[in-house]
PDB file of C-alpha atoms in Angstrom:
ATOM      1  CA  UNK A  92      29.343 -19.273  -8.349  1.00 77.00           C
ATOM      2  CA  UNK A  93      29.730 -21.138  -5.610  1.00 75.00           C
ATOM      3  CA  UNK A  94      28.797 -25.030  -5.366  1.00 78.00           C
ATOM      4  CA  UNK A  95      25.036 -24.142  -4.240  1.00 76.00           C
ATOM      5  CA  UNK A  96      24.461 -22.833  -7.714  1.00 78.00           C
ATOM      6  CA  UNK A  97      27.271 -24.703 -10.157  1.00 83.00           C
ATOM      7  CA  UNK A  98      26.189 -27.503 -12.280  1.00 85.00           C
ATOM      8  CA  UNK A  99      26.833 -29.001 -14.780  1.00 85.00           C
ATOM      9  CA  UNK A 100      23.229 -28.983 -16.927  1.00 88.00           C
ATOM     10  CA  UNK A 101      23.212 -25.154 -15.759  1.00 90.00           C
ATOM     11  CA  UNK A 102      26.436 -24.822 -17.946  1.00 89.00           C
ATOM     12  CA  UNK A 103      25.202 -26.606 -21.373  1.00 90.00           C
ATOM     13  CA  UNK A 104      21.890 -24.269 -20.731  1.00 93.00           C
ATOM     14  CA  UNK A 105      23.800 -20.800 -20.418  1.00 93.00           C
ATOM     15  CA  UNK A 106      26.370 -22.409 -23.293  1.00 93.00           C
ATOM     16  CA  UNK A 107      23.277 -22.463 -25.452  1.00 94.00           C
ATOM     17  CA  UNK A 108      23.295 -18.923 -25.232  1.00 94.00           C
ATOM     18  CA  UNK A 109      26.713 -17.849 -25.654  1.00 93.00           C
ATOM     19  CA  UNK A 110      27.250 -17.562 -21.938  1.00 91.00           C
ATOM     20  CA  UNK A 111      29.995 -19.767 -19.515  1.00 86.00           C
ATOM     21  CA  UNK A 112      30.507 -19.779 -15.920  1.00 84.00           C
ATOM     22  CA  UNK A 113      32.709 -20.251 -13.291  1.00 80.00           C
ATOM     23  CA  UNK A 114      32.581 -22.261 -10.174  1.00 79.00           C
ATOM     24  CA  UNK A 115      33.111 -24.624  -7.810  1.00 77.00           C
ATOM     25  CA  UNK A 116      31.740 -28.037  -7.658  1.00 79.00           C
ATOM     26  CA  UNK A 117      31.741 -31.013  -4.778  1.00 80.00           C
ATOM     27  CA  UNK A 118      33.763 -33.884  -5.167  1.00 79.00           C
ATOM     28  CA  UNK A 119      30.964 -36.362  -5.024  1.00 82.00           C
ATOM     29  CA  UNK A 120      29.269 -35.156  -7.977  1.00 82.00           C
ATOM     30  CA  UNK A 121      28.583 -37.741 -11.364  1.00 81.00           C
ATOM     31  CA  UNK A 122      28.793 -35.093 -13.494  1.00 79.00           C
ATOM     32  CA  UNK A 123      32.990 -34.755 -12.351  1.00 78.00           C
ATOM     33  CA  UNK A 124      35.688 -36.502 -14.981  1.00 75.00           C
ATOM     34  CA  UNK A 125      38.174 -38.625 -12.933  1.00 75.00           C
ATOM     35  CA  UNK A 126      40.786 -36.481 -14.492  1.00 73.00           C
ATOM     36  CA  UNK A 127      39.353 -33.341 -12.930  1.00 70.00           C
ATOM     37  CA  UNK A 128      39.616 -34.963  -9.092  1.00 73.00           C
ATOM     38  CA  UNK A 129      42.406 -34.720  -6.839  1.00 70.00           C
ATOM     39  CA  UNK A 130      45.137 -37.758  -6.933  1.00 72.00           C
ATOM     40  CA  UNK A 131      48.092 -38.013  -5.064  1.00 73.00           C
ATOM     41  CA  UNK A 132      50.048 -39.454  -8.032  1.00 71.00           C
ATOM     42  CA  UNK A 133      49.576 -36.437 -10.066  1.00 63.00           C
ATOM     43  CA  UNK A 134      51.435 -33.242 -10.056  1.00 60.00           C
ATOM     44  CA  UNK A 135      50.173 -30.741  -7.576  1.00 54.00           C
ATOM     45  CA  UNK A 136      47.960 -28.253  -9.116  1.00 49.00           C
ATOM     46  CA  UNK A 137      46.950 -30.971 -11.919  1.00 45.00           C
ATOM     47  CA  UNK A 138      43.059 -29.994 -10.790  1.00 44.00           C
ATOM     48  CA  UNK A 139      43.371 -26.476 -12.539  1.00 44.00           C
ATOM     49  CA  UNK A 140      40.904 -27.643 -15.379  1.00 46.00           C
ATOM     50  CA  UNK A 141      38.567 -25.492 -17.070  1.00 48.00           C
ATOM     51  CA  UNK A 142      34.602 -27.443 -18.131  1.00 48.00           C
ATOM     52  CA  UNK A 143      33.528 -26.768 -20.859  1.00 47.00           C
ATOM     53  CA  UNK A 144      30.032 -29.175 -22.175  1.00 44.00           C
ATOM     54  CA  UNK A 145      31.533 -32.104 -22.911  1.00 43.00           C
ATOM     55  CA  UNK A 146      35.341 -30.528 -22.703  1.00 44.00           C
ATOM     56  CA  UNK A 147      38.071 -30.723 -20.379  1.00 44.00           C
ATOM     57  CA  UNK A 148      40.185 -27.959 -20.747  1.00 47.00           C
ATOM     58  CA  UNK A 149      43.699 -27.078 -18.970  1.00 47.00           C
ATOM     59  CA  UNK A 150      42.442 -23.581 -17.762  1.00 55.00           C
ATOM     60  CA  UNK A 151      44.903 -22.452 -15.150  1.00 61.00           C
ATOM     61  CA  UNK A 152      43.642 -18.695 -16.095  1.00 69.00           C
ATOM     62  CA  UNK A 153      39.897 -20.461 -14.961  1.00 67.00           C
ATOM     63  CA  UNK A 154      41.419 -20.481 -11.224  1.00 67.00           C
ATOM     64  CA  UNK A 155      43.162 -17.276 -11.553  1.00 74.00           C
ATOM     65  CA  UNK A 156      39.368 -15.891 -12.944  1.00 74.00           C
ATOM     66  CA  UNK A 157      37.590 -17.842 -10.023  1.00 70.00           C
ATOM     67  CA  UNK A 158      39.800 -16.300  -7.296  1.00 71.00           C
ATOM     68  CA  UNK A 159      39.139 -13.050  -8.243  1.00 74.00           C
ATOM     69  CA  UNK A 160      35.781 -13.250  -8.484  1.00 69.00           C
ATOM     70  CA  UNK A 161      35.018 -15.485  -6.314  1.00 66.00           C
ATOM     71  CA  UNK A 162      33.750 -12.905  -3.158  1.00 68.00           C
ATOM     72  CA  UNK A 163      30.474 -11.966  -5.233  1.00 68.00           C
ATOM     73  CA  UNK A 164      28.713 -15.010  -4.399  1.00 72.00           C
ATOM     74  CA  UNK A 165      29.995 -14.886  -0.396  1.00 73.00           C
ATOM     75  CA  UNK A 166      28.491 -10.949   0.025  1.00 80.00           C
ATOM     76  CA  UNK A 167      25.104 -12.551  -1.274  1.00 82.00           C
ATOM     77  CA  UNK A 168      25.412 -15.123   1.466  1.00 82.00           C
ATOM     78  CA  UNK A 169      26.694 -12.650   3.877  1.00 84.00           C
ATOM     79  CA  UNK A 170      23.892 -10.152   2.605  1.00 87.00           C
ATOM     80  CA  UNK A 171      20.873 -12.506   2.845  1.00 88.00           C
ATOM     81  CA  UNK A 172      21.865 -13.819   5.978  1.00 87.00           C
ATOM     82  CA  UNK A 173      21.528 -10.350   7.529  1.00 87.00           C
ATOM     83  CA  UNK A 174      18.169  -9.987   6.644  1.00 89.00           C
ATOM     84  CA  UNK A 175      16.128 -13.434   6.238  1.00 89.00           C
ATOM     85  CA  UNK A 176      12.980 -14.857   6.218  1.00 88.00           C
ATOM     86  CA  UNK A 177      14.305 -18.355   7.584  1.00 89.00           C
ATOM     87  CA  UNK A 178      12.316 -20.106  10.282  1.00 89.00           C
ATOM     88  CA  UNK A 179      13.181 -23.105  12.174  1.00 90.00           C
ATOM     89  CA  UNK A 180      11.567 -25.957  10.857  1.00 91.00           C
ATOM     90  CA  UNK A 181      12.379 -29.670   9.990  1.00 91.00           C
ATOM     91  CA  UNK A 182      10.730 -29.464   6.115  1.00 92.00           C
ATOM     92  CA  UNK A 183      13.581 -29.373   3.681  1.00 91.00           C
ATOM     93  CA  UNK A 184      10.786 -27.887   1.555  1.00 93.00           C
ATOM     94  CA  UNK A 185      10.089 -24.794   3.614  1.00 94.00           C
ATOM     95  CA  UNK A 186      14.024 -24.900   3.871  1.00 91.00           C
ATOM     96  CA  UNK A 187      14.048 -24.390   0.378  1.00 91.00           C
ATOM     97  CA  UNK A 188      11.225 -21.845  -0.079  1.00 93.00           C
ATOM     98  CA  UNK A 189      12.763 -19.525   2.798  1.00 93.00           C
ATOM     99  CA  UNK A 190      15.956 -19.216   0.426  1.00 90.00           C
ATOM    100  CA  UNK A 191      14.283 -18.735  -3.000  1.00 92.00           C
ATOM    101  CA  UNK A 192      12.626 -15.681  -0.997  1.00 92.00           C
ATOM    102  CA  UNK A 193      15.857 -14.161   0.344  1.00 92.00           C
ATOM    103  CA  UNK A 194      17.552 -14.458  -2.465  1.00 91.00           C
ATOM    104  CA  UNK A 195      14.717 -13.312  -4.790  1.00 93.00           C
ATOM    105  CA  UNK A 196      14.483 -10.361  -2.596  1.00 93.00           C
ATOM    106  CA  UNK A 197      18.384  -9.710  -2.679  1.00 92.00           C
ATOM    107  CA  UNK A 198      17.982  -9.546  -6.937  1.00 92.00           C
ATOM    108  CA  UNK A 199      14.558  -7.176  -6.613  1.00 93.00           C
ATOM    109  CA  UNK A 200      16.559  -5.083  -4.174  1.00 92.00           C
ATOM    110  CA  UNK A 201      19.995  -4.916  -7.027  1.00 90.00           C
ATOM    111  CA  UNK A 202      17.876  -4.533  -9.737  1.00 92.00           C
ATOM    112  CA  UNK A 203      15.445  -1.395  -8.371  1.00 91.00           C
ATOM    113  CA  UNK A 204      18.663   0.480  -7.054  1.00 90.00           C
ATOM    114  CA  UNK A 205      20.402  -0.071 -10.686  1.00 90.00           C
ATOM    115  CA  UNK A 206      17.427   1.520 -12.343  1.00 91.00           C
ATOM    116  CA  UNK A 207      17.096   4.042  -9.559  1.00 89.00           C
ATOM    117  CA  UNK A 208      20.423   5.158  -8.142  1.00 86.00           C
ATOM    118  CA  UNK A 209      18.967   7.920  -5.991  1.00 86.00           C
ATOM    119  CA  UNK A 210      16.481   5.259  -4.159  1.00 86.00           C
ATOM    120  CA  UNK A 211      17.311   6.089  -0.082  1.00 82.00           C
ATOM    121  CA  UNK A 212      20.207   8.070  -0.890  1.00 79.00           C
ATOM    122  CA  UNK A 213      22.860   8.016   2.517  1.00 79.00           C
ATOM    123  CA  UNK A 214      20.539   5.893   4.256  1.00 83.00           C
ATOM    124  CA  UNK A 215      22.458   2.762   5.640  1.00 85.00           C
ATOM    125  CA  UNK A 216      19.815   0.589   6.208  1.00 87.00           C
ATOM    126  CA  UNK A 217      18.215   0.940   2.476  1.00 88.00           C
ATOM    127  CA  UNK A 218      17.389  -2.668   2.239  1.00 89.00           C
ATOM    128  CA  UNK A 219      15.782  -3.587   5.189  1.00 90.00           C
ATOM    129  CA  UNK A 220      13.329  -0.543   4.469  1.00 91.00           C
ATOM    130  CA  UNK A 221      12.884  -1.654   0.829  1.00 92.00           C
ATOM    131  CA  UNK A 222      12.472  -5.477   2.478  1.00 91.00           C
ATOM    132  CA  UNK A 223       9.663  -4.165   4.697  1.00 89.00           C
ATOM    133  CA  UNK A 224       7.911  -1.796   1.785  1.00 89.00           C
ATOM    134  CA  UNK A 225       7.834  -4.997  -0.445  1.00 90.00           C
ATOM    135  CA  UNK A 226       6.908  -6.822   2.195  1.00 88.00           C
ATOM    136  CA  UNK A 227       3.650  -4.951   2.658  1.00 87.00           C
ATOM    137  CA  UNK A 228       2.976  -4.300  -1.061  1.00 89.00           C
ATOM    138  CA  UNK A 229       2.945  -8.014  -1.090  1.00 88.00           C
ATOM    139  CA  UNK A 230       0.478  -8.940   1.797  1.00 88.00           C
ATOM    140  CA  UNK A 231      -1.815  -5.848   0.939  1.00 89.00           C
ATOM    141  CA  UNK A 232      -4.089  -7.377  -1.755  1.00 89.00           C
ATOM    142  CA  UNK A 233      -5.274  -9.863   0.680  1.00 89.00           C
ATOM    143  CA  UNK A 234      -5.496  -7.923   3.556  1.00 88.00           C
ATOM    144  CA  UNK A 235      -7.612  -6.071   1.669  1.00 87.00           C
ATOM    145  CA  UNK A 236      -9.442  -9.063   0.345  1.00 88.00           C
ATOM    146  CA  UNK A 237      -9.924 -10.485   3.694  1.00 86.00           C
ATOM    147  CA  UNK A 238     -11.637  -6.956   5.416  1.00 83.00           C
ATOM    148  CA  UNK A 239     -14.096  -6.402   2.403  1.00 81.00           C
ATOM    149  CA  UNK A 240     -15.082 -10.461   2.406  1.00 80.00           C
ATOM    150  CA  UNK A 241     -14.767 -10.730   6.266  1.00 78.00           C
ATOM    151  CA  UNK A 242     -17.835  -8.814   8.113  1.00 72.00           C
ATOM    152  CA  UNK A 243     -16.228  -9.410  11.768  1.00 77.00           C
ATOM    153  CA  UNK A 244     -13.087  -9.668  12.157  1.00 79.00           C
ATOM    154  CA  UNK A 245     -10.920  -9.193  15.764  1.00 82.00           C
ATOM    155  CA  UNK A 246      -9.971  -6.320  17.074  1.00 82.00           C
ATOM    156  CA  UNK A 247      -6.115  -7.467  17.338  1.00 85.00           C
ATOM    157  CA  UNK A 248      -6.297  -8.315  13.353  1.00 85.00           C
ATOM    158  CA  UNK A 249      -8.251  -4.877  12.152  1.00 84.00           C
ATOM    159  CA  UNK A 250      -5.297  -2.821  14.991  1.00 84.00           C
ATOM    160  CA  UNK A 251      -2.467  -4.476  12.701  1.00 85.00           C
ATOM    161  CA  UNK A 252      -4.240  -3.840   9.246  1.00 85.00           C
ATOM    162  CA  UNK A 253      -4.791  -0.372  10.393  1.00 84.00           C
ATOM    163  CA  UNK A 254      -0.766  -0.024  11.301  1.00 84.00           C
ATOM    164  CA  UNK A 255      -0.324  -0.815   7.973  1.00 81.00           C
ATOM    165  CA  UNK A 256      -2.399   1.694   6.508  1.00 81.00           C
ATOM    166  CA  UNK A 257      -5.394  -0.439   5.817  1.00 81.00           C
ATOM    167  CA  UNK A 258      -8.749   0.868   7.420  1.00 76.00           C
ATOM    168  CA  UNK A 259     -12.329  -0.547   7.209  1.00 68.00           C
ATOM    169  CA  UNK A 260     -15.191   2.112   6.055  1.00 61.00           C
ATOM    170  CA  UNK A 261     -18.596   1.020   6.723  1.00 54.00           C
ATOM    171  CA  UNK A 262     -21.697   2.201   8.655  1.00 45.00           C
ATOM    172  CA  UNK A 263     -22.652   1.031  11.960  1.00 44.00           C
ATOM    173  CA  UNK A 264     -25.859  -1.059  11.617  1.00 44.00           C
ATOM    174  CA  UNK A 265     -28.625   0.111  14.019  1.00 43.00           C
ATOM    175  CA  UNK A 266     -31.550  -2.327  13.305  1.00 45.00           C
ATOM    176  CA  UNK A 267     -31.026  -5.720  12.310  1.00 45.00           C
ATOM    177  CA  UNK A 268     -31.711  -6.741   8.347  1.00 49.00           C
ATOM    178  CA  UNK A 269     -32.823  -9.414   6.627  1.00 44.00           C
ATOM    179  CA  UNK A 270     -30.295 -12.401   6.818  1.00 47.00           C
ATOM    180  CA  UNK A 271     -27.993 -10.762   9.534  1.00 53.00           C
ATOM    181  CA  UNK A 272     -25.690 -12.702  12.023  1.00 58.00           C
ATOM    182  CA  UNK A 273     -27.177 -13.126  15.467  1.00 70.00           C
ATOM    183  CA  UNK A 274     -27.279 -10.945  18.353  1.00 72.00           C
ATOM    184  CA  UNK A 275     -24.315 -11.122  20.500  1.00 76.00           C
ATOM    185  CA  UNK A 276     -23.183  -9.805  23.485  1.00 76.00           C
ATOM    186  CA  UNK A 277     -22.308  -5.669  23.783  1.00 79.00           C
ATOM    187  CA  UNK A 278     -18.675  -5.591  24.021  1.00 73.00           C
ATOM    188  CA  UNK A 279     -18.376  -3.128  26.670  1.00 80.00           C
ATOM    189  CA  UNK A 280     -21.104  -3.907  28.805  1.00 81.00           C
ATOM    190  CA  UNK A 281     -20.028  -6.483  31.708  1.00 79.00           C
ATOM    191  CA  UNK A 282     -20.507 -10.287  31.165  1.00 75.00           C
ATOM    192  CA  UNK A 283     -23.150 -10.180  34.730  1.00 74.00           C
ATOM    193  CA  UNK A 284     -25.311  -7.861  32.291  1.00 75.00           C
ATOM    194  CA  UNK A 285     -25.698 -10.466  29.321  1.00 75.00           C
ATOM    195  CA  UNK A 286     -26.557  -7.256  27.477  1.00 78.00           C
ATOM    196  CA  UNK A 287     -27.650  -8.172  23.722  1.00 77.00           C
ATOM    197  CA  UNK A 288     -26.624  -5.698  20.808  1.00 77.00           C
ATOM    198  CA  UNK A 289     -27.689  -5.690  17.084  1.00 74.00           C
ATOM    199  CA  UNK A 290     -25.329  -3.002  16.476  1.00 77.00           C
ATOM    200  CA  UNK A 291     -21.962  -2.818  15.086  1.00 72.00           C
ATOM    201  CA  UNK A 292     -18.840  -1.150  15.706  1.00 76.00           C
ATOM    202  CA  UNK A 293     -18.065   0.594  12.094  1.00 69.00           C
ATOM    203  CA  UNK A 294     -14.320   0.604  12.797  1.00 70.00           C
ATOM    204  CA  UNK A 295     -13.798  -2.940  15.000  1.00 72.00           C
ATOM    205  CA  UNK A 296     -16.925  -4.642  13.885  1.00 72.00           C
ATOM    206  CA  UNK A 297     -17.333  -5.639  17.618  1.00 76.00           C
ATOM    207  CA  UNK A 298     -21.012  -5.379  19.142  1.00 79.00           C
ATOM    208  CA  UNK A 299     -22.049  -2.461  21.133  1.00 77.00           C
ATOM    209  CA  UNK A 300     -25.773  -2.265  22.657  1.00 80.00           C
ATOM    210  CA  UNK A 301     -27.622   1.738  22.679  1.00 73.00           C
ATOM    211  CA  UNK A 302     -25.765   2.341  25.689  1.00 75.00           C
ATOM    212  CA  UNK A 303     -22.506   2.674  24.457  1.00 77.00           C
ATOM    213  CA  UNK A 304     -22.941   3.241  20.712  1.00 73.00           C
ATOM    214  CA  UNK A 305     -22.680   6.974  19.507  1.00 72.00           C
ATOM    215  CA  UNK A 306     -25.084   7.793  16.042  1.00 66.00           C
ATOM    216  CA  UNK A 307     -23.379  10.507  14.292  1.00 67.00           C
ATOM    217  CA  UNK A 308     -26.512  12.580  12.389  1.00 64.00           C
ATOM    218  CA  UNK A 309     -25.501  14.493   9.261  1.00 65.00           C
ATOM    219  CA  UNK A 310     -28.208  16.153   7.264  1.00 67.00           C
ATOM    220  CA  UNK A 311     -28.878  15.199   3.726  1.00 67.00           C
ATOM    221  CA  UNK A 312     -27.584  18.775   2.233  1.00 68.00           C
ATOM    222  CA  UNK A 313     -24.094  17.653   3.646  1.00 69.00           C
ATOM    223  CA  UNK A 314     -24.476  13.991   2.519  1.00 61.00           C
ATOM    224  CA  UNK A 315     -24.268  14.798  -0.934  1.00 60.00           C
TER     225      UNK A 315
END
């Protein structure tokens, strides 16, 4: 691991289970014995110490091991920086949150191609199309939510839910009910009009007067 990750509670937690780790930590940190920083009075490669819980351990295999190994954690910061949800903003939290995503998506992305090994066989942009599927998975529950609970929504809103494969079914409303919204003004028809309609657009929920609306008239053999 690199020094994002590495510390030292982390270790006495995975010890606990029988498992170690190897990384790097910064200089400035408590958790650091003052025989594990650099000195100028000791010999030159007198840091190569392996930590262990409460241990300090002369581990010059632990740097050997850590050079090796150490490019896995680098292609995960090369990989999510290729494809990121990170905005400009001056919240440390939102800072935070944007890189819990990317690298939460990173792991879903490792672990669905390990259990499926054919998933977007030859294609060389696999992840960004398994980014934007679980992207949408994600968001569709309350799209969803939002058309059924919303009765009028804008037309630039219903075009994007529709590009996503979302569509509204309902019946365009010819006479006004019991508790409905006002009138409002027909969409089509020209402001100088001030044409009122009480009927609704089944697919953009915008108002059209009897001008412009079309009734479709299906008998009731073919309705059942």
């Amino acid at each position: 691991m690199d020094n994002f990750f590495t510390s030292i509670p982390l270790t006495e937690k995975l010890l606990e289970k029988n498992l170690t780790l190897v990384g790097t930590l910064r200089q400035n940190k408590p958790d650091i014995p003052p025989v594990m920083k650099p000195n100028k009075l000791r010999e030159k490669y007198s840091s190569k110490f392996g930590f262990c819980g409460n241990m300090t351990m002369w581990k010059p295999e632990v740097i050997q091991y850590y050079n090796h190994t150490k490019s896995g954690v680098d292609t995960m910061d090369q990989m999510v920086r290729t494809y990121t949800c990170k905005r400009r903003t001056r919240r440390w939290s939102m800072v935070l949150w944007h890189n819990v995503l990317d690298v939460a998506t990173l792991n879903a992305f490792t672990s669905y191609t390990a259990q499926h090994p054919g998933y977007m066989g030859g294609v060389t942009n696999a992840r960004r199309l398994f980014i934007k599927e679980l992207g949408k998975e994600l968001v569709m529950p309350h799209m969803r939510r939002r058309m059924e609970g919303t009765s009028h929504l804008q037309t630039h809103i219903t075009q994007a839910m529709e590009r996503c494969g979302l569509k509204k079914v309902s019946a365009a409303t010819t006479q006004p009910q019991e508790g409905q919204v006002k009138r409002k003004r027909c969409k089509i028809c020209p402001t100088a009009k001030d044409r009122k309609a009480s009927s609704w657009c089944s697919k953009c929920t915008s108002p059209v007067c009897k001008e412009h609306k079309h009734v479709v008239v299906i008998c009731e053999a073919c309705m059942y």
